[in-house]
Coordinates of C-alpha atoms in Angstrom, one line a residue:
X27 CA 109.3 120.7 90.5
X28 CA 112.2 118.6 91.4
X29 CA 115.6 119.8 92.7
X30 CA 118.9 118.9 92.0
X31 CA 121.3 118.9 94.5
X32 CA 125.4 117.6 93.8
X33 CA 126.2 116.1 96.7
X34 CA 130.0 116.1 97.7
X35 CA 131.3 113.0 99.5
X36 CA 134.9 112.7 101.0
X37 CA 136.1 109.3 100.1
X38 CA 139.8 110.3 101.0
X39 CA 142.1 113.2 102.5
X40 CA 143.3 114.1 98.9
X41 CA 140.0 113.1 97.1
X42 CA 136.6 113.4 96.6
X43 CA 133.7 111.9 94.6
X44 CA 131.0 113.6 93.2
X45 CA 127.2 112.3 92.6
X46 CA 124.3 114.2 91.2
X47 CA 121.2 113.6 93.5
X48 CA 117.4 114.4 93.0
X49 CA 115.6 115.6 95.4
X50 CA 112.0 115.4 95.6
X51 CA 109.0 115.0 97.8
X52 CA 105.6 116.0 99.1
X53 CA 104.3 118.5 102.6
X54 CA 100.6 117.8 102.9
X55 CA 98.6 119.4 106.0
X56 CA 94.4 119.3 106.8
X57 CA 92.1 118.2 109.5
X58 CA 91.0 114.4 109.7
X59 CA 87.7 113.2 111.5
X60 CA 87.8 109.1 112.4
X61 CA 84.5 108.2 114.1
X62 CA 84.7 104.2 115.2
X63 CA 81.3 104.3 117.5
X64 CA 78.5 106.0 118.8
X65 CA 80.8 107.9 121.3
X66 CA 84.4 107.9 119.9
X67 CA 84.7 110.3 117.4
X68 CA 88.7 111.8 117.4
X69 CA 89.4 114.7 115.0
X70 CA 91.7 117.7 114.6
X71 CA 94.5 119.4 112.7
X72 CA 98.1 118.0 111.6
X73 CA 100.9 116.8 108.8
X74 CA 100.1 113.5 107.0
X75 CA 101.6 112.0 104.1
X76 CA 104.7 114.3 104.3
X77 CA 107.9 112.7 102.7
X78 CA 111.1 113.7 101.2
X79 CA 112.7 111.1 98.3
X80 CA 116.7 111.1 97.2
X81 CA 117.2 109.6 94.2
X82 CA 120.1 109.0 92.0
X83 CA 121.5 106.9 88.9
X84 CA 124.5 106.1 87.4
X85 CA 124.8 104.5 84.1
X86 CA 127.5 102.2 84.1
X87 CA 128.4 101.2 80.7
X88 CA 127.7 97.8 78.5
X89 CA 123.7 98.9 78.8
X90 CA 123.8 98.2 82.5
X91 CA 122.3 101.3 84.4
X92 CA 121.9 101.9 88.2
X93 CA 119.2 103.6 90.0
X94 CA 118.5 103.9 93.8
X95 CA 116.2 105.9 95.8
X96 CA 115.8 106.5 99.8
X97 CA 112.7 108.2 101.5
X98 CA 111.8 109.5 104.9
X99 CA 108.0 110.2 106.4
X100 CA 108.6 113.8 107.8
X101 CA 105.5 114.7 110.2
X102 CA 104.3 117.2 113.2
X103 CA 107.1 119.0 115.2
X104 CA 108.5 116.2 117.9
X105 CA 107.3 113.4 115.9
X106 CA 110.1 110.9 114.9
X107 CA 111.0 110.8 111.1
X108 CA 111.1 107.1 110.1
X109 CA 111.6 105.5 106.5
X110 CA 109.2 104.4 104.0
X111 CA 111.3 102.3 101.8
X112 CA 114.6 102.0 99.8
X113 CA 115.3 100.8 96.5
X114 CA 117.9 99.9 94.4
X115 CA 117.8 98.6 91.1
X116 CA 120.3 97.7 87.9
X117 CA 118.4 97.5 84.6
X118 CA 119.6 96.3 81.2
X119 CA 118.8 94.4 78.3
X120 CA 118.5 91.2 80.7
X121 CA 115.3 93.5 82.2
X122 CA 115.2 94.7 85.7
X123 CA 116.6 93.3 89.1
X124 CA 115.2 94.9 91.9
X125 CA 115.8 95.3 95.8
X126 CA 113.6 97.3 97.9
X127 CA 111.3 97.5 101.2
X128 CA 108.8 99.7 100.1
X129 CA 105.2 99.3 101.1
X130 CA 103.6 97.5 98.3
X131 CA 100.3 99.7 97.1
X132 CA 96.8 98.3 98.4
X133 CA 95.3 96.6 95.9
X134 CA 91.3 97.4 96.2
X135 CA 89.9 100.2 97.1
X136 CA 88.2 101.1 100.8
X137 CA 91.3 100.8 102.8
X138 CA 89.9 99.5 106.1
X139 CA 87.5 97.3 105.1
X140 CA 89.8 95.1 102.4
X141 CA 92.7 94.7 105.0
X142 CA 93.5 91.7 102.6
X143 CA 94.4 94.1 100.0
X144 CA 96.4 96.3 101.7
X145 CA 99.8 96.7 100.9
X146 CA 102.6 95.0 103.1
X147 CA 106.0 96.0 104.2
X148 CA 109.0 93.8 103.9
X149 CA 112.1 93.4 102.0
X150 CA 112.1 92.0 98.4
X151 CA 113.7 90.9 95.3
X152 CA 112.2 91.5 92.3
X153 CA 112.5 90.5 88.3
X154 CA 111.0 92.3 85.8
X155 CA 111.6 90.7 82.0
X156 CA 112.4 93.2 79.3
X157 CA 109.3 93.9 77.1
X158 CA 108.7 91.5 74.6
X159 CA 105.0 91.6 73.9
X160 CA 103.4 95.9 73.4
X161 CA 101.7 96.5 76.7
X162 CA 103.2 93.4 78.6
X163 CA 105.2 93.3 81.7
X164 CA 105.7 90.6 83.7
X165 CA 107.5 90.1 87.3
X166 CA 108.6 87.6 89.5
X167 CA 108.9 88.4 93.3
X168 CA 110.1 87.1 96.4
X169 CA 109.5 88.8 99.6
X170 CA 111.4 88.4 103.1
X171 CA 109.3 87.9 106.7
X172 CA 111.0 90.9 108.1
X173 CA 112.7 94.4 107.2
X174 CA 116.0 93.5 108.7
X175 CA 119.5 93.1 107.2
X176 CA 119.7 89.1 107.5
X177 CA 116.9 88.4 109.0
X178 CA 113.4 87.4 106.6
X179 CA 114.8 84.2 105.5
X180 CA 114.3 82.4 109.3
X181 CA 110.8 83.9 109.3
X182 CA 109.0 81.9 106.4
X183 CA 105.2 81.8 107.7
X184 CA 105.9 85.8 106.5
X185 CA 107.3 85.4 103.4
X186 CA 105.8 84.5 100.2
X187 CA 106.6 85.0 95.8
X188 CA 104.3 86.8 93.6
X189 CA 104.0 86.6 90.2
X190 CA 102.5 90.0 88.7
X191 CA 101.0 90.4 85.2
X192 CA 99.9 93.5 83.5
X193 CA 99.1 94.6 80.3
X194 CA 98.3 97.9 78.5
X195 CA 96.1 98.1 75.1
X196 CA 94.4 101.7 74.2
X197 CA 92.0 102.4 77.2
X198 CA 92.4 99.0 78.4
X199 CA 94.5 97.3 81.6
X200 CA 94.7 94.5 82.6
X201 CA 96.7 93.0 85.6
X202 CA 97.2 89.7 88.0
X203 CA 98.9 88.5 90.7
X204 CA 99.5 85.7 92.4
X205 CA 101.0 85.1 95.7
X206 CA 102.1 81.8 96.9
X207 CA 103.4 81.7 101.1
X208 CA 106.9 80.1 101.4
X209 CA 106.3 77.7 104.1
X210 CA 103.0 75.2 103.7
X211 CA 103.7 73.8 107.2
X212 CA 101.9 77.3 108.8
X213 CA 98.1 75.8 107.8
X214 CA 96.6 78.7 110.3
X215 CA 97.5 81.6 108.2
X216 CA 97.2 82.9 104.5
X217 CA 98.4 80.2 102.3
X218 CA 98.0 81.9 98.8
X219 CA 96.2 84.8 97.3
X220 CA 95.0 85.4 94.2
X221 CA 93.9 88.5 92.4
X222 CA 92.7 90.6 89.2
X223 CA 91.8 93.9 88.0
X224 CA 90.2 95.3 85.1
X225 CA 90.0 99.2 83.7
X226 CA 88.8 100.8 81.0
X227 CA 89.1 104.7 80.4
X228 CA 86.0 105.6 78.8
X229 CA 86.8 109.2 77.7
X230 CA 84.3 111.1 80.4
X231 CA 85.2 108.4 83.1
X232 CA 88.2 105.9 84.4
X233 CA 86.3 102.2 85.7
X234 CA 88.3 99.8 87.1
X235 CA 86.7 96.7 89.0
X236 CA 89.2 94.1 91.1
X237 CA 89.0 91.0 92.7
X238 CA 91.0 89.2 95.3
X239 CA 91.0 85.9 97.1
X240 CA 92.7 84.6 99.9
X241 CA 93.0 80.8 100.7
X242 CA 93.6 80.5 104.6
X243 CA 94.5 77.3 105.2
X244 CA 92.2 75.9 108.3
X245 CA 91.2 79.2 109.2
X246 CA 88.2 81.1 107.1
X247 CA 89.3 82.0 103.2
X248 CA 87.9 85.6 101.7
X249 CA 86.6 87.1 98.6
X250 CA 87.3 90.7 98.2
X251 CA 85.8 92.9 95.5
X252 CA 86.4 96.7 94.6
X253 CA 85.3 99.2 91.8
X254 CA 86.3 102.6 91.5
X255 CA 84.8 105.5 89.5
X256 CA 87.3 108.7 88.8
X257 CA 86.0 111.2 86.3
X258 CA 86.9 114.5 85.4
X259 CA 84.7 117.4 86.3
X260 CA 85.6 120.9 85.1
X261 CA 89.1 121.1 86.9
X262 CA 88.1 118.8 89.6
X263 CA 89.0 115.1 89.6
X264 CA 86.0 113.1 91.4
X265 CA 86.4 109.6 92.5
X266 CA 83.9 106.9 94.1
X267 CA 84.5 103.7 95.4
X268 CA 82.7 100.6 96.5
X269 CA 84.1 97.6 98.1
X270 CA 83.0 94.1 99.8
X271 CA 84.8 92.0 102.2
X272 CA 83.1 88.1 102.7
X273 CA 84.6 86.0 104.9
X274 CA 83.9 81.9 105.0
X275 CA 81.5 81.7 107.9
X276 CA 81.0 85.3 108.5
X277 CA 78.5 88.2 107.2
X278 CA 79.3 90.2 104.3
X279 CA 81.0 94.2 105.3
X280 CA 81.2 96.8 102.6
X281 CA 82.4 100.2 102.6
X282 CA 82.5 103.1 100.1
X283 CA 84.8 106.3 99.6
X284 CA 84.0 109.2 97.7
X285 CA 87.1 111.6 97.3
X286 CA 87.5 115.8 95.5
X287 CA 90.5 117.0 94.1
X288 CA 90.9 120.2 92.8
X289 CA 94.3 121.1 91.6
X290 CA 95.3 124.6 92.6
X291 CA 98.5 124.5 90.3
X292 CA 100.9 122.1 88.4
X293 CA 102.4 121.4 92.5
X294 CA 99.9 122.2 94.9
X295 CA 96.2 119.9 95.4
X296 CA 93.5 120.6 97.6
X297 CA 91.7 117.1 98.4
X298 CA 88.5 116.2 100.3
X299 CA 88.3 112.1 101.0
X300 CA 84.9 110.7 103.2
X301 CA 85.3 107.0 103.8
X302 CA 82.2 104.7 105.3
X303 CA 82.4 100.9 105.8
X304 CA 80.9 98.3 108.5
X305 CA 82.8 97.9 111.3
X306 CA 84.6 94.4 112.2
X307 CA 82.4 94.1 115.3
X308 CA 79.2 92.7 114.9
X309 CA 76.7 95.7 115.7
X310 CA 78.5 98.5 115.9
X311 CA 78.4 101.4 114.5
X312 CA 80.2 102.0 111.1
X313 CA 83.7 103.5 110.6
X314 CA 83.4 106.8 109.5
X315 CA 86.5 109.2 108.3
X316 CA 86.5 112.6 106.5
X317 CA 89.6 114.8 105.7
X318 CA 90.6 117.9 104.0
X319 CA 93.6 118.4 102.9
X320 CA 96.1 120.3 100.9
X321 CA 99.4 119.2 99.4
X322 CA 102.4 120.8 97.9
X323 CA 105.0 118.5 95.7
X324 CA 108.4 119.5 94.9

């Protein structure tokens, strides 16, 4: 359940302003076990995923409306807390205009095996058009080569614009993006990428298959594919994944993830998560991880 907290800011010696701030966020604690060869196995106890979100909005007339939002990863005891993205938006009739460095989400399944997919941190721009079709939404984005104030722009072999489709009919989503690197001169590194997904909720289980490919330049392009499975089982949610990584050159790697989650209230989620894929060095042992965890929202 989410808290409100008025916050109390002294803009003055004689005055003050006042802004109405939600506060929200997640605790989650377990054990993790990460085997990456015969011999290294590390495990044991800690905090993960642990965050705390402020949030606020303001509507500020003519059907122009503000809303911003800051987080913070809290972990162990000693550990520094760092951010994990800011955002800050105004919305209207025109659509949406959007600033933020969050982490974009990964986009296939099997986390360490479809690196390509993973999400990436930077600071973008982003403009969403006001609905004009039922169930479309379409966004145009631009996103900076670094995190700092002023400072992306003079990295351009890290920054690229997305275009990102998705559409909503009944049981069935669609989506697409497409990624295009700002400066064509850096032939050595990821030139575009190009993606898709496809779900349908079939009543006693939720498919959704995705695709993405990554054009390289001179060095090796790859094909990425994922599915994942979540169904409904009593009151626990299962989910099972599959993915496949195929590089230019290389030998196929695939992976799977099967994942519990048993809600012990509205706030509180108990979750078990085993992960398997081939490891990036040829011949060795697979990657292995298991956790359990439990999480509390508020």
């Amino acid at each position: 359940m989410k808290k409100t907290l008025i916050a109390l800011a002294a803009v003055a010696v004689t005055s003050t302003a006042m802004a109405q701030v939600t506060l929200s966020g997640v605790i989650t604690a377990g054990f993790k076990s990460t085997q990456t060869s015969s011999t290294v196995n590390d495990k044991g106890f800690g905090f993960d995923d642990s965050s705390v979100t402020f949030a606020v909005s303001e509507d500020l007339g003519g059907g122009l409306k503000l809303s911003a939002s800051m987080s913070l990863d809290v972990m162990g005891e000693g550990d520094a807390t760092t951010g994990n993205g800011n955002v800050l938006g105004l919305s209207g009739g025109f659509g949406s205009l959007t600033f933020s460095d969050v982490e974009g989400s990964d986009y296939l399944p099997v986390d360490g095996l479809t690196a390509n997919g993973n999400g990436t941190v930077g600071d973008r721009v982003t403009y969403s058009l006001p609905s004009m079709v039922p169930g479309l939404s379409v966004a145009v984005s631009y996103k900076d080569g670094g995190t700092a104030y002023g400072y992306g722009m003079t990295a351009p072999a890290l920054s690229s614009t997305s275009v990102i489709l998705g559409y909503k009919m009944g049981a069935l989503t669609l989506a697409a993006l497409s990624t295009q690197t700002t400066d064509s001169a850096i032939t050595t590194a990821l030139q575009s990428r190009v993606g898709y997904k496809i779900g349908y909720d079939l009543g006693i289980a939720a498919v959704t298959y995705g695709q993405l490919d990554s054009d390289n330049g001179t060095s090796a392009d790859n094909k990425e594919t994922g599915l994942t499975v979540t169904a409904p089982v009593g009151p626990v949610s299962v989910a099972v994944t599959a993915a496949k990584s195929k590089t230019v050159g290389s030998t196929s790697r695939s992976g799977s993830g099967f994942k519990v989650s048993y809600p012990m209230s509205k706030r509180t989620t108990l979750a078990f998560y085993a992960e398997s894929y081939d490891n990036a060095t040829s011949g060795a042992a697979d990657v292995k991880e298991t956790s359990l965890k439990i999480s509390h929202s508020f």
